[in-house]
Short mmCIF file of C-alpha atoms and ligand atoms in Angstrom, two decimals:
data_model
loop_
_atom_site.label_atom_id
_atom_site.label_comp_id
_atom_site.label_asym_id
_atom_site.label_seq_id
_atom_site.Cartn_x
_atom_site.Cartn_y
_atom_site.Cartn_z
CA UNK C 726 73.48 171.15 89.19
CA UNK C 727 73.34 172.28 92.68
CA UNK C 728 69.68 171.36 93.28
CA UNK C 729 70.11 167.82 92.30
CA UNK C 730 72.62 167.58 94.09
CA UNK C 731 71.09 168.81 97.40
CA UNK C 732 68.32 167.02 96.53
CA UNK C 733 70.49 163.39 95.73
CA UNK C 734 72.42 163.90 99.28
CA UNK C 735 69.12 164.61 101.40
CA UNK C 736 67.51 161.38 100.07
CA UNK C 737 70.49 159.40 100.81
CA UNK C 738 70.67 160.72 104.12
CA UNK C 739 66.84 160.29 104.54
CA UNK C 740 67.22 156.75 102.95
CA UNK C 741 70.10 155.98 105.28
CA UNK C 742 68.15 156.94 108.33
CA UNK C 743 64.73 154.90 107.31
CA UNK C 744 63.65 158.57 107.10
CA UNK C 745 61.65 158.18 103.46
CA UNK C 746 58.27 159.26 103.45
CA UNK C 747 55.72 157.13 100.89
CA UNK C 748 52.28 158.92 99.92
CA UNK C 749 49.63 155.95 100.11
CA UNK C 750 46.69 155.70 97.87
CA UNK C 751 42.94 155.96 99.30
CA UNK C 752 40.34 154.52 97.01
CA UNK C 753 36.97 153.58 98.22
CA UNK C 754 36.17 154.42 101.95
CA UNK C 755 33.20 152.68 103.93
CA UNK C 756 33.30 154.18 107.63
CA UNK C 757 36.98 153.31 108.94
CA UNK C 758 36.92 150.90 106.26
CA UNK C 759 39.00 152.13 103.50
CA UNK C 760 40.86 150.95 100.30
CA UNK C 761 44.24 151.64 100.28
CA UNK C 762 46.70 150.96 96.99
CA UNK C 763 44.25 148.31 96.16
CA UNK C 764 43.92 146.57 99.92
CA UNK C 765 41.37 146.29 102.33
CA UNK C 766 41.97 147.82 106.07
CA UNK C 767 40.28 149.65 108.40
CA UNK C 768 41.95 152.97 108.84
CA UNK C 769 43.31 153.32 112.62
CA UNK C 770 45.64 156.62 111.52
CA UNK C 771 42.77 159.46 110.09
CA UNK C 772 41.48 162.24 112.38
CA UNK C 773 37.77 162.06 111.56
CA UNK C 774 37.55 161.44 115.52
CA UNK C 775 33.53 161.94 115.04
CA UNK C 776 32.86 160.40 111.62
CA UNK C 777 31.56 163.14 110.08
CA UNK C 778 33.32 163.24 106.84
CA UNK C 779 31.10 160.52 105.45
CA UNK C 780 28.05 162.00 107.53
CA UNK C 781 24.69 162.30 105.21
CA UNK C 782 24.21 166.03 106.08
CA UNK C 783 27.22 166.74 105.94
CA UNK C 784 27.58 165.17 101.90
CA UNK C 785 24.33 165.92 101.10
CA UNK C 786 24.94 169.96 102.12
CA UNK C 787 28.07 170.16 100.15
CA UNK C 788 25.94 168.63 97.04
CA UNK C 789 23.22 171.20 97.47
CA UNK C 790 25.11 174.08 98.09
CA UNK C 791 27.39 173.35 94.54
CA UNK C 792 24.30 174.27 92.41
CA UNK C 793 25.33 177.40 92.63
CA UNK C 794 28.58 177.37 91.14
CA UNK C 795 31.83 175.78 93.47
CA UNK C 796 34.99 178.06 93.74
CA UNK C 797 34.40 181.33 95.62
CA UNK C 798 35.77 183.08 92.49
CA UNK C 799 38.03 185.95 94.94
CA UNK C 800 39.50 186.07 98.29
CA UNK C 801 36.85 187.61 100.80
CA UNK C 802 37.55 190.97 100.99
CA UNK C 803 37.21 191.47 97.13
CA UNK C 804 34.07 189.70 95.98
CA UNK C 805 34.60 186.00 97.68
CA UNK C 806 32.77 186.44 100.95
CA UNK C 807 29.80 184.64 100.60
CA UNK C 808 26.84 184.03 102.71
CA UNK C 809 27.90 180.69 103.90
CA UNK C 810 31.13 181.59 104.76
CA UNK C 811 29.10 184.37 106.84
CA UNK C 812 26.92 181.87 108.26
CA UNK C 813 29.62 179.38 109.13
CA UNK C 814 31.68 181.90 110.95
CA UNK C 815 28.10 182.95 112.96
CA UNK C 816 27.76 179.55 114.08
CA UNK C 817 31.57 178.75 115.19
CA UNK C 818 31.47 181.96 117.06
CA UNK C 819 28.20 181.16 118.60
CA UNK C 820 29.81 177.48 119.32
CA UNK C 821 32.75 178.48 121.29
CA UNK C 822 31.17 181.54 122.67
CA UNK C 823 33.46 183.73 121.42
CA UNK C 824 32.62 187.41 119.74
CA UNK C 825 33.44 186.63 115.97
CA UNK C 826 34.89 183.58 114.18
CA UNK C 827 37.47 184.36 110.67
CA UNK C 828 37.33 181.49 108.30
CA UNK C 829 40.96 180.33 106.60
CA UNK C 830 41.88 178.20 103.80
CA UNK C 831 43.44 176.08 106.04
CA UNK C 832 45.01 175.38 109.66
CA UNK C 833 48.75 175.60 108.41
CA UNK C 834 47.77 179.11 106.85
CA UNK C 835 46.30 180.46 109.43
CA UNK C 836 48.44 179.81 111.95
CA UNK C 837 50.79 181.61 109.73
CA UNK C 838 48.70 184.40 109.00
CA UNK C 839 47.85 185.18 112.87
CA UNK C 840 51.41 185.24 114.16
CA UNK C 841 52.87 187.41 111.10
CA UNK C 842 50.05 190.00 111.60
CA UNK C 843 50.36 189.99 115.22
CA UNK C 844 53.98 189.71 115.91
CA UNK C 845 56.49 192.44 115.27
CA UNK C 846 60.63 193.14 115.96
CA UNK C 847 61.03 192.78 119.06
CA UNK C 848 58.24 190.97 120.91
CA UNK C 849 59.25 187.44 122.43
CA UNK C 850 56.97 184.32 120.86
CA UNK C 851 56.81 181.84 123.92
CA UNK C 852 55.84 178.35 122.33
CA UNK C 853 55.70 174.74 123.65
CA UNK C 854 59.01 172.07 122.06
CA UNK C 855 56.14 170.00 120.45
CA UNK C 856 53.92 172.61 118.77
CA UNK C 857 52.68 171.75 115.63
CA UNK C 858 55.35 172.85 112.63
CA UNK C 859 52.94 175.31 111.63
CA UNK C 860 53.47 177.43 115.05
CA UNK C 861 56.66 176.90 114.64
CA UNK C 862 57.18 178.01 111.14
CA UNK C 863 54.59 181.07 112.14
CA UNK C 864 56.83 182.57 114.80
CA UNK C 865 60.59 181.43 112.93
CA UNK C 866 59.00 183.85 109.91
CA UNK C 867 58.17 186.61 111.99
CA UNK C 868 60.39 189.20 113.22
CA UNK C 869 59.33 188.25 116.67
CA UNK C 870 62.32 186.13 119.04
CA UNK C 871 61.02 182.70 119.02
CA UNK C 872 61.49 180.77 122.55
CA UNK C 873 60.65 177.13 122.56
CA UNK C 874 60.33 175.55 126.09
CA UNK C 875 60.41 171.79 127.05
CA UNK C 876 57.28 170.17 126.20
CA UNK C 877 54.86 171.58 129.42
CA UNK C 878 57.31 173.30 131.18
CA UNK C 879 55.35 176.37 131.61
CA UNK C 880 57.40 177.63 134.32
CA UNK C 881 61.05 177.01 132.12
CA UNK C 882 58.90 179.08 129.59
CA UNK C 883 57.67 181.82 131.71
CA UNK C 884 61.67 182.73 132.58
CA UNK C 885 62.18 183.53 128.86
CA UNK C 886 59.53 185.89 129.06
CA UNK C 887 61.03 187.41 132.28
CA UNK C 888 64.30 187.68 130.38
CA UNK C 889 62.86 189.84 127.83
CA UNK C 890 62.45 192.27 129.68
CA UNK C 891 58.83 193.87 129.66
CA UNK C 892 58.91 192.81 125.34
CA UNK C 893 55.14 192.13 124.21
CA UNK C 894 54.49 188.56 124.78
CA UNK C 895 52.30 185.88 122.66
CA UNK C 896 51.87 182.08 123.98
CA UNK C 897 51.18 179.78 121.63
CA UNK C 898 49.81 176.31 122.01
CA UNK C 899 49.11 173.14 120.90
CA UNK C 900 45.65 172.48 122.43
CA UNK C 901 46.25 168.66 122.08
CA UNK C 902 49.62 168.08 121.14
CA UNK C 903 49.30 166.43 117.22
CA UNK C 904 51.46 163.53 118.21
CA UNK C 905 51.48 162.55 121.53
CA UNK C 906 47.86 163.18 122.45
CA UNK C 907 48.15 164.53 125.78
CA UNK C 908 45.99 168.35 126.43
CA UNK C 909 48.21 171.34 126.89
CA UNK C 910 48.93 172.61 130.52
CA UNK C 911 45.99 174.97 130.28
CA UNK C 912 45.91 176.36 133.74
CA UNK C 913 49.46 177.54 133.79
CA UNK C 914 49.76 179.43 130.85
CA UNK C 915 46.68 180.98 131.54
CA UNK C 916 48.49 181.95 135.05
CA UNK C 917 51.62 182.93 133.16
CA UNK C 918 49.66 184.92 130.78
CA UNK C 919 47.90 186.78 133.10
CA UNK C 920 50.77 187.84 135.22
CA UNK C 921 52.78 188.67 132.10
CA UNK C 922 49.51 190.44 130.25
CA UNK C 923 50.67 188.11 127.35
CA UNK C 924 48.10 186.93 124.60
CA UNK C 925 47.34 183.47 124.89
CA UNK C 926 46.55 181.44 121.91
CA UNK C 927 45.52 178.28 121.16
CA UNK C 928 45.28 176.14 118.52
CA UNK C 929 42.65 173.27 119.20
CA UNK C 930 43.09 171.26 115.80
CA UNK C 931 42.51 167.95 117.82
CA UNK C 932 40.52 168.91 120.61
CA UNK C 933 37.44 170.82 118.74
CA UNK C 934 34.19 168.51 118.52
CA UNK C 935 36.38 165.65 120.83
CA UNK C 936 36.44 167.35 124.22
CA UNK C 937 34.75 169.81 126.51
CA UNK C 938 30.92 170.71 126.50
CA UNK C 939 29.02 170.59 123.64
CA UNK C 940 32.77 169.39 122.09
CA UNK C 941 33.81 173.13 122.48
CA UNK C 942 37.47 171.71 122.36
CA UNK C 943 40.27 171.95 125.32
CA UNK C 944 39.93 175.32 126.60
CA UNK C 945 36.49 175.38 126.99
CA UNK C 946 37.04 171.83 128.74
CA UNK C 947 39.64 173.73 131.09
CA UNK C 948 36.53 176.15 132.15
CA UNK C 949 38.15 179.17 129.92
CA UNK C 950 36.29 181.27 127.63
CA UNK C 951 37.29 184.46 125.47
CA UNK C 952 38.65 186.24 128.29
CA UNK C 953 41.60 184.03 129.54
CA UNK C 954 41.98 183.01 125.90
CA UNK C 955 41.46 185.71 123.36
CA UNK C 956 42.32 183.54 120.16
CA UNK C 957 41.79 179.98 119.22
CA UNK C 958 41.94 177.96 115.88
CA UNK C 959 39.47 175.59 115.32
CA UNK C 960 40.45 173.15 112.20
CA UNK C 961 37.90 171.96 109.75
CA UNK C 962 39.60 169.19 108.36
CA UNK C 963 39.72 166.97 111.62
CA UNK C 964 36.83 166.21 113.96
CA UNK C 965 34.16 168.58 111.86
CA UNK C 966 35.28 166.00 108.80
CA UNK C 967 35.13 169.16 106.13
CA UNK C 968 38.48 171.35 105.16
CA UNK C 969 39.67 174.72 106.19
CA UNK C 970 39.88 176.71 109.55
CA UNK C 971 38.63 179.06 112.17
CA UNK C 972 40.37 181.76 114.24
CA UNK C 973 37.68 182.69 117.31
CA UNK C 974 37.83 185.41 119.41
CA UNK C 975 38.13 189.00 120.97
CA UNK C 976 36.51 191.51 118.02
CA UNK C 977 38.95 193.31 118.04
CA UNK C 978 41.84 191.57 117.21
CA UNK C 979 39.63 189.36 114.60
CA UNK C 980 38.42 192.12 112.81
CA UNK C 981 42.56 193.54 112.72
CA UNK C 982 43.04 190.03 111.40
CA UNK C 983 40.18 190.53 108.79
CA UNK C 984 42.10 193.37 107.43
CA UNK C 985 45.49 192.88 108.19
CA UNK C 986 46.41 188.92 108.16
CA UNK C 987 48.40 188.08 104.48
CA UNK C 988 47.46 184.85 104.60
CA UNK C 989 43.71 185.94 105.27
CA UNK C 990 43.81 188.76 102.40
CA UNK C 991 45.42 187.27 99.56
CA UNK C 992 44.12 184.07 99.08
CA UNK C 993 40.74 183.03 97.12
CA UNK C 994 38.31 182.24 99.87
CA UNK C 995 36.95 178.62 100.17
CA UNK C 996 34.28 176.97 97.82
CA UNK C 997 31.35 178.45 99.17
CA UNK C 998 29.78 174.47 99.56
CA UNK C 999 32.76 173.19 101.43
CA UNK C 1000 31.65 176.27 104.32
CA UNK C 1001 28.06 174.74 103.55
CA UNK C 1002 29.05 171.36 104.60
CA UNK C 1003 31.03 172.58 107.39
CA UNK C 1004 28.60 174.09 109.10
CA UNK C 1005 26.56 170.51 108.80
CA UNK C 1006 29.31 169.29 110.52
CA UNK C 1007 29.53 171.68 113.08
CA UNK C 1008 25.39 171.59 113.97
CA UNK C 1009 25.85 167.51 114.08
CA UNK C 1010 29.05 167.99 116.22
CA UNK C 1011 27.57 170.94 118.61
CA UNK C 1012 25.28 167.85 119.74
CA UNK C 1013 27.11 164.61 119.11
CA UNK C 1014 27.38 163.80 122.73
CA UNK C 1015 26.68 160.30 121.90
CA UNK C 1016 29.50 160.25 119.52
CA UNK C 1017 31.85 161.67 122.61
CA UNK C 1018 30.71 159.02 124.81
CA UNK C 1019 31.02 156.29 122.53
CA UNK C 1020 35.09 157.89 121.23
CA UNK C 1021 35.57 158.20 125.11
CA UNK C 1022 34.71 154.55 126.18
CA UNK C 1023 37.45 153.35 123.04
CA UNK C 1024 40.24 155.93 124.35
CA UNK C 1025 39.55 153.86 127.90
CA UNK C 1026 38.94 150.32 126.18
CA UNK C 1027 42.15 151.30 124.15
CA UNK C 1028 44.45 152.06 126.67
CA UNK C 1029 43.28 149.34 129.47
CA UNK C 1030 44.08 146.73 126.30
CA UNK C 1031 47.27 147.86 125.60
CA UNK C 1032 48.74 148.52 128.97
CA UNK C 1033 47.54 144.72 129.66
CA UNK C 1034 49.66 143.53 126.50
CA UNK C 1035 52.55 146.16 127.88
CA UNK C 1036 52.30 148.17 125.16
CA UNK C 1037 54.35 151.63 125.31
CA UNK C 1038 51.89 154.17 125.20
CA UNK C 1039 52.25 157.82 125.90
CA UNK C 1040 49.62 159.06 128.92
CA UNK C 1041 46.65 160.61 126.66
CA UNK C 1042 42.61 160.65 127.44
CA UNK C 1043 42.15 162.06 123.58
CA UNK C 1044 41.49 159.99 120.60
CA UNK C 1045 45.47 160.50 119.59
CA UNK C 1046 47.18 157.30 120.90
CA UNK C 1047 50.94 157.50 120.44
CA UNK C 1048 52.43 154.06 120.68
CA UNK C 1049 56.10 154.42 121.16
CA UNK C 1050 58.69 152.57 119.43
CA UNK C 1051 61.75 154.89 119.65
CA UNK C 1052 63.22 153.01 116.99
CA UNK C 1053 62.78 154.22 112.89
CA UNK C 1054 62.58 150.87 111.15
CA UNK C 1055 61.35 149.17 114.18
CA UNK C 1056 58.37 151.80 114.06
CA UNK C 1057 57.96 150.95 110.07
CA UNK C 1058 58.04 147.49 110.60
CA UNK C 1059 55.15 147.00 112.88
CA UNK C 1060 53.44 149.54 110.17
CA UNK C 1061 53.66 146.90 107.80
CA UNK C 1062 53.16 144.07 110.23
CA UNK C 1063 49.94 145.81 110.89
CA UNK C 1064 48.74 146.28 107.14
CA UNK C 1065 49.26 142.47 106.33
CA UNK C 1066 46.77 141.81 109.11
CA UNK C 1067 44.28 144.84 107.60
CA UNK C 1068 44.81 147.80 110.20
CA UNK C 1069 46.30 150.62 108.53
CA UNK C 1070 48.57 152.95 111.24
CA UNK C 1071 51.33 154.86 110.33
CA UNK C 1072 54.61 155.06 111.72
CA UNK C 1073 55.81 158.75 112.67
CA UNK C 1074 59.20 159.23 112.60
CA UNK C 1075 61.67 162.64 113.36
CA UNK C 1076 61.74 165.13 112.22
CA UNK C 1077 57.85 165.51 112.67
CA UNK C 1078 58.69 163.84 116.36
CA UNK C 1079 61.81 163.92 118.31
CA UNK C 1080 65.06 162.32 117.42
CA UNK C 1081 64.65 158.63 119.80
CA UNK C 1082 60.79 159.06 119.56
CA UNK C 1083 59.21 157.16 116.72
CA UNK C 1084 55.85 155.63 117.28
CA UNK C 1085 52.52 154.08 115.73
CA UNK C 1086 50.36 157.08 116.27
CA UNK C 1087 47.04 155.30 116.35
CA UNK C 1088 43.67 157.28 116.40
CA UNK C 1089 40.47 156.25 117.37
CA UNK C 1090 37.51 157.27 116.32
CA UNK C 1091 33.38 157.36 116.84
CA UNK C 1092 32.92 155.03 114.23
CA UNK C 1093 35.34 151.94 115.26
CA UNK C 1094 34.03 149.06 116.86
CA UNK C 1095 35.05 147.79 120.33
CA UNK C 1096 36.13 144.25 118.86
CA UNK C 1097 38.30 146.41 116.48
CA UNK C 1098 40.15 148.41 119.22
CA UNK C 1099 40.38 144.81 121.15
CA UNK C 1100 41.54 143.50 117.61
CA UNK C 1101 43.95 146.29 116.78
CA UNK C 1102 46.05 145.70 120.46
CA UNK C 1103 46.14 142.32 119.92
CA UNK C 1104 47.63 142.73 115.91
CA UNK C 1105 49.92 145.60 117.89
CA UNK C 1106 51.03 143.23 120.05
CA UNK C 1107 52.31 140.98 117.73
CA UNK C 1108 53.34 143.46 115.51
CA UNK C 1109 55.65 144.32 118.20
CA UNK C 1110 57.24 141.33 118.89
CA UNK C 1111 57.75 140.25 115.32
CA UNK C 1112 59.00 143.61 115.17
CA UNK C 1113 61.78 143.14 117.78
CA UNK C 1114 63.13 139.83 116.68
CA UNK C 1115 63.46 141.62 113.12
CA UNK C 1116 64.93 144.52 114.01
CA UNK C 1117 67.11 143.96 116.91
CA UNK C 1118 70.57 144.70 116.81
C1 PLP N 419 47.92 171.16 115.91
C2 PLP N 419 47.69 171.40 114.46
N1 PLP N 419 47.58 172.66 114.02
C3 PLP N 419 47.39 172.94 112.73
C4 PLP N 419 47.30 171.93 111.80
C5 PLP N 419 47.10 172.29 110.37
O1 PLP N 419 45.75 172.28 110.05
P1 PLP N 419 45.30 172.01 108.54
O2 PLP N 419 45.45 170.54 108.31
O3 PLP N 419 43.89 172.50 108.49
O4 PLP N 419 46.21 172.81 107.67
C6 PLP N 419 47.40 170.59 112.21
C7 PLP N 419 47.31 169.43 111.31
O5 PLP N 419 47.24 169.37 110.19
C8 PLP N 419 47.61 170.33 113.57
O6 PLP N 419 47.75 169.07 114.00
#
């Protein structure tokens, strides 16, 4: 049959590359500490960047709220919308000073849902190389023209816009690029935006509750509010420790999501206690300074460490520490190297990165221990140069 055989050839081309992907177990979780297929490490690959997923309010919110029944029983504009979703979207919008907040299932959807509903024949979708897939995906199943420009290379960008010829514009963004850590070139498409009367929109998955005042996330960090940047997602599942997403911004285009956005419409709107917990998370985030502070001294801890044991690490002030490897299998064997000594990163390998570009993505977060960053360079280290021997040609 056809499909087998597709299937047969990709996984021998994925096994002949070092390319197979392995799901990994999580049992019991303590903090970073976690149990994982049975073993003992402290997690150095999740994006709980504050620690809130384990935070007391934050369980004990979810628990309270579920008395009242969990699933939202319809999507929101049939009988789903509930008053926590309302109150949840009040207090993101009030958060990143923006006119109204829409709450999604989930990043990945949304960032469908806002480009399809926006986008039509014809317009030109202008979006950084390393956007997360979901951007990607968003624009390729548009009608829009996707144009991809070299990762930062605004001004390589801007000509495609140019070359369209007056065509209605969107920007998309990475706020903090997923893998590599490093905050999007904020001032320039702002510029490029402006010039072009292009909407600008960014999605802050990894820079909400890390950076900025009050952990309003990259653009508010870059001194830009609602004006220079009409839409932003805001993910749940990361820093807030919770699930699901938020689109802020301009009314009008939010409510013309409201109505308008497929993946917004026809979906069952999230359990009603999940919104309850997030917007625990997001009052303990709003004024987690301390939690910043302490994530910001790592990130510098971190990368003094590992550029004193030469470690190849991209330039990033963000939790999201990509350490490069360029090699597959030299990538998955420091992964391993680093379990059997009880830090759990995973390797990250194309075709979520670039061909050449494999790396340890490790992540820090509020609730590691200085002696564990110091810990985790020095296992790194080693990792690496076991690594080398093993693998080298
Ligand atoms: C930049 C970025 N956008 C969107 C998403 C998707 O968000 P979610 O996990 O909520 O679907 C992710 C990661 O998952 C991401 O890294």
């Amino acid at each position: 049959m056809i499909w087998r055989e597709r299937i047969a050839e990709s996984n021998a081309a994925r096994d002949a590359a070092a390319r197979r992907r392995v799901r990994r177990t999580v049992g019991k979780r303590d903090g970073m500490r976690c149990e994982v297929d049975g073993r003992a490490l402290l997690n150095f690959c999740s994006n709980d960047y504050l620690g809130l997923s384990q935070h007391p309010e934050v369980i004990a919110a979810l628990r309270d709220a579920s008395v009242d029944g969990v699933g939202s029983t319809a999507s929101h504009l049939v009988c789903g919308h509930h008053a926590l979703h309302d109150a949840l979207e009040r207090e993101m919008a009030d958060w990143l000073q923006a006119p109204r907040a829409l709450l999604f299932g989930s990043g990945f959807v949304a960032n469908l849902a806002v480009l399809q509903a926006l986008l039509r024949k014809g317009d030109v979708c202008l979006q950084d190389r390393l956007n997360h897939a979901s951007l990607i995906d968003a624009a390729r199943l548009s009608d829009a023209t996707l144009r991809r420009y070299p990762h930062g290379e605004v001004g390589t960008g801007e000509r495609h816009i140019v070359a369209a010829g007056g065509a209605p514009a969107l920007i998309a963004t990475d706020g903090v690029f997923s893998m590599d850590g490093d905050v999007a070139p904020l001032h320039d498409l702002v510029a490029v935006a402006r010039h072009h009367d292009a909407l600008l929109y960014v999605d802050d998955a990894h820079g909400i509750g890390v950076l900025g005042p009050e952990g309003r996330g990259s653009v508010a960090a870059a001194g830009y509010g609602v004006r220079d940047v009409p839409l932003q997602l805001a993910t749940l599942g990361k820093a807030l420790g919770t699930y699901g997403a938020v689109v802020v911004g301009d009314e009008d285009i939010v409510q013309y999501l409201s109505e308008t956005a497929r993946g917004y419409v026809y979906t069952t709107a999230l359990p009603p206690p999940l919104a309850a917990a997030s917007l625990a998370a997001v009052r303990i985030a709003r004024r987690a300074d301390d939690r910043r502070d302490t994530l910001r001294a790592l990130v510098a801890r971190f990368r003094e460490r590992a550029a004193q044991n030469g470690l190849d690490v991209l330039p990033s002030d963000t939790p999201i520490q990509a350490v490069m490897t360029h090699d597959d299998r030299r990538a998955l064997a420091m992964s391993k190297s680093l379990e059997d000594a009880g830090y759990w990163v995973s390797a990250i390998r194309p075709p979520t990165v670039p061909e050449g570009a494999a790396r340890l993505r490790v992540t820090l977060t509020a609730l590691h221990a200085p002696h564990d960053v110091d810990a985790l360079v020095e296992a790194l280290a080693r990792a690496r140069d076991t690594a080398f021997e093993a693998v080298s040609p």
